[in-house]
Short mmCIF file of N, CA and C in Angstrom, two decimals:
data_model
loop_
_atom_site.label_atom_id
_atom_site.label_comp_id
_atom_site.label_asym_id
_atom_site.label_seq_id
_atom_site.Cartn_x
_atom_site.Cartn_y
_atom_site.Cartn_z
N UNK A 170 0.83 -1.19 0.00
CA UNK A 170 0.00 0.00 0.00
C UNK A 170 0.87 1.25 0.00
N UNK A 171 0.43 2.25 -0.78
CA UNK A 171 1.26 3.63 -0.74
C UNK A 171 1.07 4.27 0.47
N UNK A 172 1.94 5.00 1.08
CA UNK A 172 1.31 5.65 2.62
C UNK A 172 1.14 7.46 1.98
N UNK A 173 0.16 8.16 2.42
CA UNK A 173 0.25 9.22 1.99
C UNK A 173 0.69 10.00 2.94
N UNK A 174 0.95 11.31 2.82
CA UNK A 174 0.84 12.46 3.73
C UNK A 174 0.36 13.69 3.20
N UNK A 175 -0.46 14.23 4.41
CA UNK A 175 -0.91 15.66 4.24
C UNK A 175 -0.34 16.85 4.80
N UNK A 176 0.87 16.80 5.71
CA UNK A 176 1.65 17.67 5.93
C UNK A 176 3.23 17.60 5.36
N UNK A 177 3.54 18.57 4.83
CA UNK A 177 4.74 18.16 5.24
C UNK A 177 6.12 17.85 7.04
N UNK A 178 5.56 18.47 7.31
CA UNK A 178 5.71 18.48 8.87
C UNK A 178 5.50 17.03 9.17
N UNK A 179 5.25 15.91 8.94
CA UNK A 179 4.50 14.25 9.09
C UNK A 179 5.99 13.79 8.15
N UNK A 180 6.45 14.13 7.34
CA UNK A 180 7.41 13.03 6.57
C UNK A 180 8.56 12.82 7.35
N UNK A 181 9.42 11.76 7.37
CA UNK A 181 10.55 11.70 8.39
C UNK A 181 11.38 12.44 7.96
N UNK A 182 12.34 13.36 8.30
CA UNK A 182 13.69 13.99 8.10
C UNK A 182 14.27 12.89 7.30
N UNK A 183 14.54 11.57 7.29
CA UNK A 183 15.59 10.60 6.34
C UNK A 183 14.73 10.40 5.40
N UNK A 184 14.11 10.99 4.63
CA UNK A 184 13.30 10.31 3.56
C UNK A 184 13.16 11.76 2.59
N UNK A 185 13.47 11.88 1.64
CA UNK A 185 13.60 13.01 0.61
C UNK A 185 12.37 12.80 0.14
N UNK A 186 11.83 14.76 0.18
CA UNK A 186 10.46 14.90 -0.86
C UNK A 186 11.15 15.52 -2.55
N UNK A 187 10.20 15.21 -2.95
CA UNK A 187 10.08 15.34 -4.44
C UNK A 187 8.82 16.53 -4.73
N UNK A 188 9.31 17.56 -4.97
CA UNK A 188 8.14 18.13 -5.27
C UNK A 188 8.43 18.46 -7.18
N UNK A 189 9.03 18.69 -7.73
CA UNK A 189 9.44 18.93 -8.87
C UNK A 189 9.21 17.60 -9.78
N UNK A 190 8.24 16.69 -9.98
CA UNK A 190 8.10 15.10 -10.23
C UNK A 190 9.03 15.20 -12.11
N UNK A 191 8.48 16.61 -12.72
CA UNK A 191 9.20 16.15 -14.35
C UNK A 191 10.70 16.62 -14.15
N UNK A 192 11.03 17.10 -13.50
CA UNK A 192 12.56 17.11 -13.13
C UNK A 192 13.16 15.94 -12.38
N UNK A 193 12.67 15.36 -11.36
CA UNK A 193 13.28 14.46 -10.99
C UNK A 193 13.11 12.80 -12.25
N UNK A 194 12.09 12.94 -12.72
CA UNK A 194 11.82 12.19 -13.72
C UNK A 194 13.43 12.14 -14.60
N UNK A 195 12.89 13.55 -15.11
CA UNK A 195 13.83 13.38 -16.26
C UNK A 195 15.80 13.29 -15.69
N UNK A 196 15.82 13.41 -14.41
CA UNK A 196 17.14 13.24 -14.30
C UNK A 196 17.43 12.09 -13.38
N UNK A 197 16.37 11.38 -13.05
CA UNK A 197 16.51 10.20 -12.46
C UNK A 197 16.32 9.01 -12.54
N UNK A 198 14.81 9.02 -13.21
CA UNK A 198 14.08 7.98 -13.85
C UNK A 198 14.40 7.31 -15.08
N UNK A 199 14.27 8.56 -16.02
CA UNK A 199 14.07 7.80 -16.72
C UNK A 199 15.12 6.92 -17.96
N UNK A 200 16.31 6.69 -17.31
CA UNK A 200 16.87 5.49 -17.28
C UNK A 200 17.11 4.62 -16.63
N UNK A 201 15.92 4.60 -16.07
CA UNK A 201 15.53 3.08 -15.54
C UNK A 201 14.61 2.56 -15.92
N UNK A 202 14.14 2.92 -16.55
CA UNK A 202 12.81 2.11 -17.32
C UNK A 202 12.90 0.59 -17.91
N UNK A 203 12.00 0.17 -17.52
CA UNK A 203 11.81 -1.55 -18.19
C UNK A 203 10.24 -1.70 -18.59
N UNK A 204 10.31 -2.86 -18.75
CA UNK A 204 8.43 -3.71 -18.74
C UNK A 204 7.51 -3.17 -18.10
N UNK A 205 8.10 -2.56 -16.83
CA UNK A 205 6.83 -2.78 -15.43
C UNK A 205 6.50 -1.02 -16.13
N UNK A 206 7.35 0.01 -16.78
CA UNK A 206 7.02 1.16 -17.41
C UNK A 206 6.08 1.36 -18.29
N UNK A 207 6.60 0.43 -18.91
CA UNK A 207 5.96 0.31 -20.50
C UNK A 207 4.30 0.24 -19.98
N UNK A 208 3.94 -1.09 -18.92
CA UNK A 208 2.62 -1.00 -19.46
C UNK A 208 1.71 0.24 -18.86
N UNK A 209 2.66 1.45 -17.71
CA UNK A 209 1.88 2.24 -16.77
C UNK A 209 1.83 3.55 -17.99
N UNK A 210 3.15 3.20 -19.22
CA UNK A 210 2.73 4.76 -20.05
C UNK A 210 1.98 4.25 -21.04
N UNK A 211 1.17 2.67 -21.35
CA UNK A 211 0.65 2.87 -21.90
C UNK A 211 -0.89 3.06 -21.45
N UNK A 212 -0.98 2.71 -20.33
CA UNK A 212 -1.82 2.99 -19.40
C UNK A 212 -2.73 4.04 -19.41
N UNK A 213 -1.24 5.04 -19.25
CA UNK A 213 -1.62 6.32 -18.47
C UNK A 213 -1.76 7.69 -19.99
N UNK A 214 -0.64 7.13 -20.63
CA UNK A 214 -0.17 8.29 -21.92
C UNK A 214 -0.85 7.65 -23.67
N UNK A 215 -1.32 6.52 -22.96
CA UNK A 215 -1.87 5.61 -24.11
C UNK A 215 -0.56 5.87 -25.17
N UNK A 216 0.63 5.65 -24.73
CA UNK A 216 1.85 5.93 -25.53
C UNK A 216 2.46 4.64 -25.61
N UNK A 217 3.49 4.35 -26.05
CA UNK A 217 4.11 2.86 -26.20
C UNK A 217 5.63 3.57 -26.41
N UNK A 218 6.28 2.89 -25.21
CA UNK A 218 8.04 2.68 -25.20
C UNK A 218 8.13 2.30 -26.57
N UNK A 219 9.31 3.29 -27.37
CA UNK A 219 9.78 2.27 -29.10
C UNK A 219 11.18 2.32 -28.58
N UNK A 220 11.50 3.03 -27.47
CA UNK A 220 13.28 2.72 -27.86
C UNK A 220 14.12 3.63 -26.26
N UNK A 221 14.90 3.45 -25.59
CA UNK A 221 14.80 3.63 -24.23
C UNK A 221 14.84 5.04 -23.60
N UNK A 222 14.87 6.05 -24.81
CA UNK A 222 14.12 7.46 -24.72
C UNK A 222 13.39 7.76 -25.48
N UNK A 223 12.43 6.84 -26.00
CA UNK A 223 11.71 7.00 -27.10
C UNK A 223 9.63 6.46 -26.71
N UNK A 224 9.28 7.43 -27.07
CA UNK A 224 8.16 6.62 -27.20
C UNK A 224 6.87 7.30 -28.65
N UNK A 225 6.17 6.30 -28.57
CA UNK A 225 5.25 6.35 -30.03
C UNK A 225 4.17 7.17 -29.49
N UNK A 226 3.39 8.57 -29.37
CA UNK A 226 2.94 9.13 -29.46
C UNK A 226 1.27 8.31 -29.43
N UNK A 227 0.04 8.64 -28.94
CA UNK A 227 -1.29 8.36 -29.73
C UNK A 227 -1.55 9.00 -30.90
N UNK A 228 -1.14 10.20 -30.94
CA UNK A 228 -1.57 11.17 -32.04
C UNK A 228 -0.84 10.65 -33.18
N UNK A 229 -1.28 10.27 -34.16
CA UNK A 229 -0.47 9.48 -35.33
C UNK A 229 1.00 8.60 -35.07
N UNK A 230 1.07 8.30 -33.80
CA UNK A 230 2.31 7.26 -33.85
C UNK A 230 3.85 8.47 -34.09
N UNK A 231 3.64 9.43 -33.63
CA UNK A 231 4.60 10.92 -33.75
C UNK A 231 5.47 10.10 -32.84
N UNK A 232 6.56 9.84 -33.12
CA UNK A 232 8.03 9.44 -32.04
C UNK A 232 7.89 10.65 -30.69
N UNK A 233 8.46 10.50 -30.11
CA UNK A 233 8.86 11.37 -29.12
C UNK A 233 10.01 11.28 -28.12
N UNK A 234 10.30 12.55 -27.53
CA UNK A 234 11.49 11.56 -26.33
C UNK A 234 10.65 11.49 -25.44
N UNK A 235 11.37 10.82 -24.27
CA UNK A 235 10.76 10.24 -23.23
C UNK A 235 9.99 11.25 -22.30
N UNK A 236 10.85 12.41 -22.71
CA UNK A 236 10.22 13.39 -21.58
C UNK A 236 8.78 14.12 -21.75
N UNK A 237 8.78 13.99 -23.01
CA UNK A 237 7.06 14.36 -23.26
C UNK A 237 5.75 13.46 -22.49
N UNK A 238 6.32 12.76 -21.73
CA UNK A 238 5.15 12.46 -20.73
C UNK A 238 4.90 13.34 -19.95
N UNK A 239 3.28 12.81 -19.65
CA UNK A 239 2.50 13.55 -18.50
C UNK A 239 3.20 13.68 -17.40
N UNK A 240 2.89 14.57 -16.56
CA UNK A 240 3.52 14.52 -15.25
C UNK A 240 2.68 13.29 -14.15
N UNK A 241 1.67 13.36 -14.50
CA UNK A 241 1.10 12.27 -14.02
C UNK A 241 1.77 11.22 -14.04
N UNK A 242 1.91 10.36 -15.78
CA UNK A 242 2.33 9.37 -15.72
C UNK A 242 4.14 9.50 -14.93
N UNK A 243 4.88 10.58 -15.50
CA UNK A 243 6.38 10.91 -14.69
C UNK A 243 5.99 10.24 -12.90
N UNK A 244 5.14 11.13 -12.39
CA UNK A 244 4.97 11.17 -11.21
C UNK A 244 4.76 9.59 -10.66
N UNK A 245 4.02 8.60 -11.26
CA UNK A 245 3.65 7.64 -10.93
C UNK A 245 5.00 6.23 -11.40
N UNK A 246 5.40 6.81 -12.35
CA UNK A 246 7.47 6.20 -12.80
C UNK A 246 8.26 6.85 -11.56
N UNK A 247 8.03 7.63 -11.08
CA UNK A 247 8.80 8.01 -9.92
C UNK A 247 8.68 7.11 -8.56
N UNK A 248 6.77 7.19 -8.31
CA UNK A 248 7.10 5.93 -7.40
C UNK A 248 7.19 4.92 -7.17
N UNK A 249 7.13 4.41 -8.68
CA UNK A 249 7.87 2.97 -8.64
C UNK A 249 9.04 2.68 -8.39
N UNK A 250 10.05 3.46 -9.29
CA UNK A 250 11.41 3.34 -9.36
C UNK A 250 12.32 3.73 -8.32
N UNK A 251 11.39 5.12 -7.06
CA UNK A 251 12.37 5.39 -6.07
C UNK A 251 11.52 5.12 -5.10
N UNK A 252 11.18 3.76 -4.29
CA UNK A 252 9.91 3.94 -3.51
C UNK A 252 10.32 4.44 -1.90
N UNK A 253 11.63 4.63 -1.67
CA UNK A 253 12.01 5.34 -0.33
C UNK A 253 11.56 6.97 -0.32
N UNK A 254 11.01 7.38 -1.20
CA UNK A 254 11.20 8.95 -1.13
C UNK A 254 10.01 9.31 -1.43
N UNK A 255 9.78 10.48 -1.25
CA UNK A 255 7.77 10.63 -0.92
C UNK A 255 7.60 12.03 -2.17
N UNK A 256 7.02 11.64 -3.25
CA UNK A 256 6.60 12.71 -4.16
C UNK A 256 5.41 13.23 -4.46
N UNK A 257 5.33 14.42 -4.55
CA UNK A 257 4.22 15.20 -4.58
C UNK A 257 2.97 14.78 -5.61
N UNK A 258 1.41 15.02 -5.26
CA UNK A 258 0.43 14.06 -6.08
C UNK A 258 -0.01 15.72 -6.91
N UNK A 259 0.06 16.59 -6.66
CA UNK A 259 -0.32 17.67 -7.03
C UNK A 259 -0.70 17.72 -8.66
N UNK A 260 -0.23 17.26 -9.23
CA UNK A 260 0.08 17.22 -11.12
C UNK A 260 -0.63 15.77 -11.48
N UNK A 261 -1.42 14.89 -10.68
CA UNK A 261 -2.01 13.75 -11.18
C UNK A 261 -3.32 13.37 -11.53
N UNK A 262 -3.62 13.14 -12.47
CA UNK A 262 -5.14 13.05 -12.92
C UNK A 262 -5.67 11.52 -12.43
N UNK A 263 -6.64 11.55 -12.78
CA UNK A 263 -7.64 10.36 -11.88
C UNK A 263 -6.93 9.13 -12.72
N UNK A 264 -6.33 8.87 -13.72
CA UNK A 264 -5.93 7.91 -15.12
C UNK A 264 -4.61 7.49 -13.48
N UNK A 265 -3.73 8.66 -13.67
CA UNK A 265 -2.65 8.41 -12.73
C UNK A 265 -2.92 8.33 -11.34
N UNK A 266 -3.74 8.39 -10.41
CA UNK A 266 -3.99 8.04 -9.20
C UNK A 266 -4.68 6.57 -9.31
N UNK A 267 -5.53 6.13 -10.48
CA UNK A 267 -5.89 4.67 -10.02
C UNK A 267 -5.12 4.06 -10.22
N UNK A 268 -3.77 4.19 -10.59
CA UNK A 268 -2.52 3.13 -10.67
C UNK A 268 -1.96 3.50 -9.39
N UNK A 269 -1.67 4.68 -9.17
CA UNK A 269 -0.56 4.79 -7.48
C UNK A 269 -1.36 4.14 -6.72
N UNK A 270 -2.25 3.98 -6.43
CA UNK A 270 -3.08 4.07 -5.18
C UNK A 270 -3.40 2.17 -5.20
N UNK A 271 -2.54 1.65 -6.54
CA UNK A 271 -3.26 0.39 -6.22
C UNK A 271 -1.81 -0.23 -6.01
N UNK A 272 -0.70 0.66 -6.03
CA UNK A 272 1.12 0.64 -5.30
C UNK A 272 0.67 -0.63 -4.21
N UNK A 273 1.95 -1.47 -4.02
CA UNK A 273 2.30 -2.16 -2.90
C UNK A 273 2.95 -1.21 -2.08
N UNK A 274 3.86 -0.07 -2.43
CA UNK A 274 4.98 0.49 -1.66
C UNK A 274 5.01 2.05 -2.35
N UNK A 275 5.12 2.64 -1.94
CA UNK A 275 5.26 4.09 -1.97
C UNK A 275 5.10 5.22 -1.48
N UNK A 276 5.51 6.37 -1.29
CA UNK A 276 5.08 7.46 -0.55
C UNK A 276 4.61 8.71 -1.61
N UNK A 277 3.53 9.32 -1.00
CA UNK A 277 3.08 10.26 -1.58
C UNK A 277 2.58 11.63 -0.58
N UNK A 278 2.41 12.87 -1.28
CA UNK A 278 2.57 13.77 -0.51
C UNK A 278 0.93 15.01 -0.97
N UNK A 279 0.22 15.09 -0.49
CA UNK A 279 -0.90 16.45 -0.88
C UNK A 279 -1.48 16.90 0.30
N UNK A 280 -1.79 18.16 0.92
CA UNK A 280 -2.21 18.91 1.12
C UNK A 280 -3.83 19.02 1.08
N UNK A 281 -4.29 18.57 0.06
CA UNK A 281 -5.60 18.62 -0.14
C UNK A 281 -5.57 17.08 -0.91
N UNK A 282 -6.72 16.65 -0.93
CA UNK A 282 -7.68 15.55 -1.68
C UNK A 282 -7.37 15.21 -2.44
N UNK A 283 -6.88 14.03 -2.98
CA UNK A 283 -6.75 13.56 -4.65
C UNK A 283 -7.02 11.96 -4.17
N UNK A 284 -8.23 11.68 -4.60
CA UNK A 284 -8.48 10.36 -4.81
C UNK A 284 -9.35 9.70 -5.61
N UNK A 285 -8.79 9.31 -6.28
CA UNK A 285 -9.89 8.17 -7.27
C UNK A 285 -10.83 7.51 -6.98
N UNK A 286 -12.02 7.46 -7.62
CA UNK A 286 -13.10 7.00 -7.06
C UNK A 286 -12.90 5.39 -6.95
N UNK A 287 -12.13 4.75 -7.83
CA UNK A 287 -11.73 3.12 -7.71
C UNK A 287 -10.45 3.47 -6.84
N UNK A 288 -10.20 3.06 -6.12
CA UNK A 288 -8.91 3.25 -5.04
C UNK A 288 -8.83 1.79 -4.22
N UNK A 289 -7.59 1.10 -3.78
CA UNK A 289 -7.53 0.20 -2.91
C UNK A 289 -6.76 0.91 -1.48
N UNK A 290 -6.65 -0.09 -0.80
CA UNK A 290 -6.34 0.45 0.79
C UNK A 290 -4.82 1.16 0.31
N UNK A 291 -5.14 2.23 1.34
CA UNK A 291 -3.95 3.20 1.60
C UNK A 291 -3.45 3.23 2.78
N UNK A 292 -2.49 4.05 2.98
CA UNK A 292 -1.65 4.01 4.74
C UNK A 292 -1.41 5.33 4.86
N UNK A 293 -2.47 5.75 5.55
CA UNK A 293 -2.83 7.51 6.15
C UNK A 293 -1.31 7.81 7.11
N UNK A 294 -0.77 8.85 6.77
CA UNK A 294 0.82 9.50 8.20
C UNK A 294 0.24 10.47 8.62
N UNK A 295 0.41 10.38 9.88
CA UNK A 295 0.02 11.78 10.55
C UNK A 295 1.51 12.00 11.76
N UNK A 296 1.89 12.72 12.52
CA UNK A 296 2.51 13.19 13.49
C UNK A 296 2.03 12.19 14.25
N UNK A 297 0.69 11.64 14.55
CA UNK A 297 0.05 10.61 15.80
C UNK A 297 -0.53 9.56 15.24
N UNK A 298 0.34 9.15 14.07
CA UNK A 298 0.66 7.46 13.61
C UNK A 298 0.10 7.40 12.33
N UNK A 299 -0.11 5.86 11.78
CA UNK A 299 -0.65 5.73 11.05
C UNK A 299 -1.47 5.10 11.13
N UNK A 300 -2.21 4.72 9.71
CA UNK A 300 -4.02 3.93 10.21
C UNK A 300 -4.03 3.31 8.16
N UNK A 301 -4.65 2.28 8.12
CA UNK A 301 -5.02 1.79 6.90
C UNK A 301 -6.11 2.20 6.37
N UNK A 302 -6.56 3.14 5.43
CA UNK A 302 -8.06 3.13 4.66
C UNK A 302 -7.90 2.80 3.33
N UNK A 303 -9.62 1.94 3.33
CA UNK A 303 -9.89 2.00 2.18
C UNK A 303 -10.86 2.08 1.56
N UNK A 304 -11.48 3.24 1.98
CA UNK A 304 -12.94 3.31 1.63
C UNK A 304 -12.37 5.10 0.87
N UNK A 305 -13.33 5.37 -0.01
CA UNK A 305 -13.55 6.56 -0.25
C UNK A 305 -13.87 7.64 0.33
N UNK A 306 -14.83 7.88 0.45
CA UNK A 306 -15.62 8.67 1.95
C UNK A 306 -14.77 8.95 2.78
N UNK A 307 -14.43 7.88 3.79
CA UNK A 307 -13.25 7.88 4.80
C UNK A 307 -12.25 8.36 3.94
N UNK A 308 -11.28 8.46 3.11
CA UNK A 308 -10.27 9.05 2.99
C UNK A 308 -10.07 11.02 3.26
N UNK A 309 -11.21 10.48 2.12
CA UNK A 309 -11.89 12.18 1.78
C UNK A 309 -12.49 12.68 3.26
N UNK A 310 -12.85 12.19 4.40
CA UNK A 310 -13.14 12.59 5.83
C UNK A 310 -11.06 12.96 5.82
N UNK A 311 -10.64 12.46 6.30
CA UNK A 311 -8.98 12.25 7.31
C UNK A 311 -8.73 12.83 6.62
N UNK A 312 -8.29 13.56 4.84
CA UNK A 312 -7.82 14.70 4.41
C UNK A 312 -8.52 16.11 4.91
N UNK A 313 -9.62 16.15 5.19
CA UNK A 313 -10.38 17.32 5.60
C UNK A 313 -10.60 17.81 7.01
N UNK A 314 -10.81 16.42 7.95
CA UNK A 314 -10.20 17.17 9.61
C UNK A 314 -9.09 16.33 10.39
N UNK A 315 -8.35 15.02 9.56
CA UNK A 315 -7.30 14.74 10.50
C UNK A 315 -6.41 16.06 11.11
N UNK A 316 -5.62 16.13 11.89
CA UNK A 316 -4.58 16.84 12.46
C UNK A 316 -3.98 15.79 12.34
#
């Protein structure tokens, strides 16, 4: 399960945030890409890996480099590939939250609400612990009056 947070003040000091997701993408990620990539940009960018900075466009099959992905999909290659470090959900559309949110492992970071209406269990951080949800409703409650 991904654990989220709504403060920053809640993340541990040893654990690096990411708020910049197409920068850290593009200088971290994305040479690491394999299989488990391929099927989240085609997923997410309805794009297809052709070559290991390359991908095939929807719009007529237009080549591209790698970095013309969504930040969404970037954001969601981020927490696969670095799952110790907690990156910001701010830039993710509902396409890219029903893949994070169905993560074995990851950290994520918002301030306000972002959840997909299909969602599996998550792992709420607060300053006074953590707790498992997985209901909708309930999430959308603990973003709005946890402390």
């Amino acid at each position: 399960m991904i654990t989220i947070f709504k403060d920053k003040k809640d993340i541990p000091g040893d654990m690096g945030y990411v708020e910049l997701n197409d920068l850290f993408f593009d200088q971290n990620t994305a040479s690491l890409l394999d299989g488990q990539a391929d099927r989240i940009i085609e997923s997410i960018d309805e794009a297809k890996r052709i070559g290991r900075y390359k991908i095939s466009s929807r719009f007529d099959d237009v080549a591209l480099d790698i970095d013309r992905l969504s930040t969404g999909c970037k954001t969601v290659l981020n927490v696969l590939y670095h799952p110790e470090k907690v990156f910001c959900l701010k830039e993710c559309g509902d396409n890219a939250l029903e893949i994070l949110y169905r993560f074995e492992t990851g950290y994520v970071y918002s301030e306000y609400a972002l959840i997909p209406f299909d969602m599996g269990p998550v792992i709420v951080q607060t300053r006074s612990g953590k707790k498992v949800i997985d209901d909708h409703e309930e999430l959308k409650e603990w973003w709005g009056i946890e402390k």
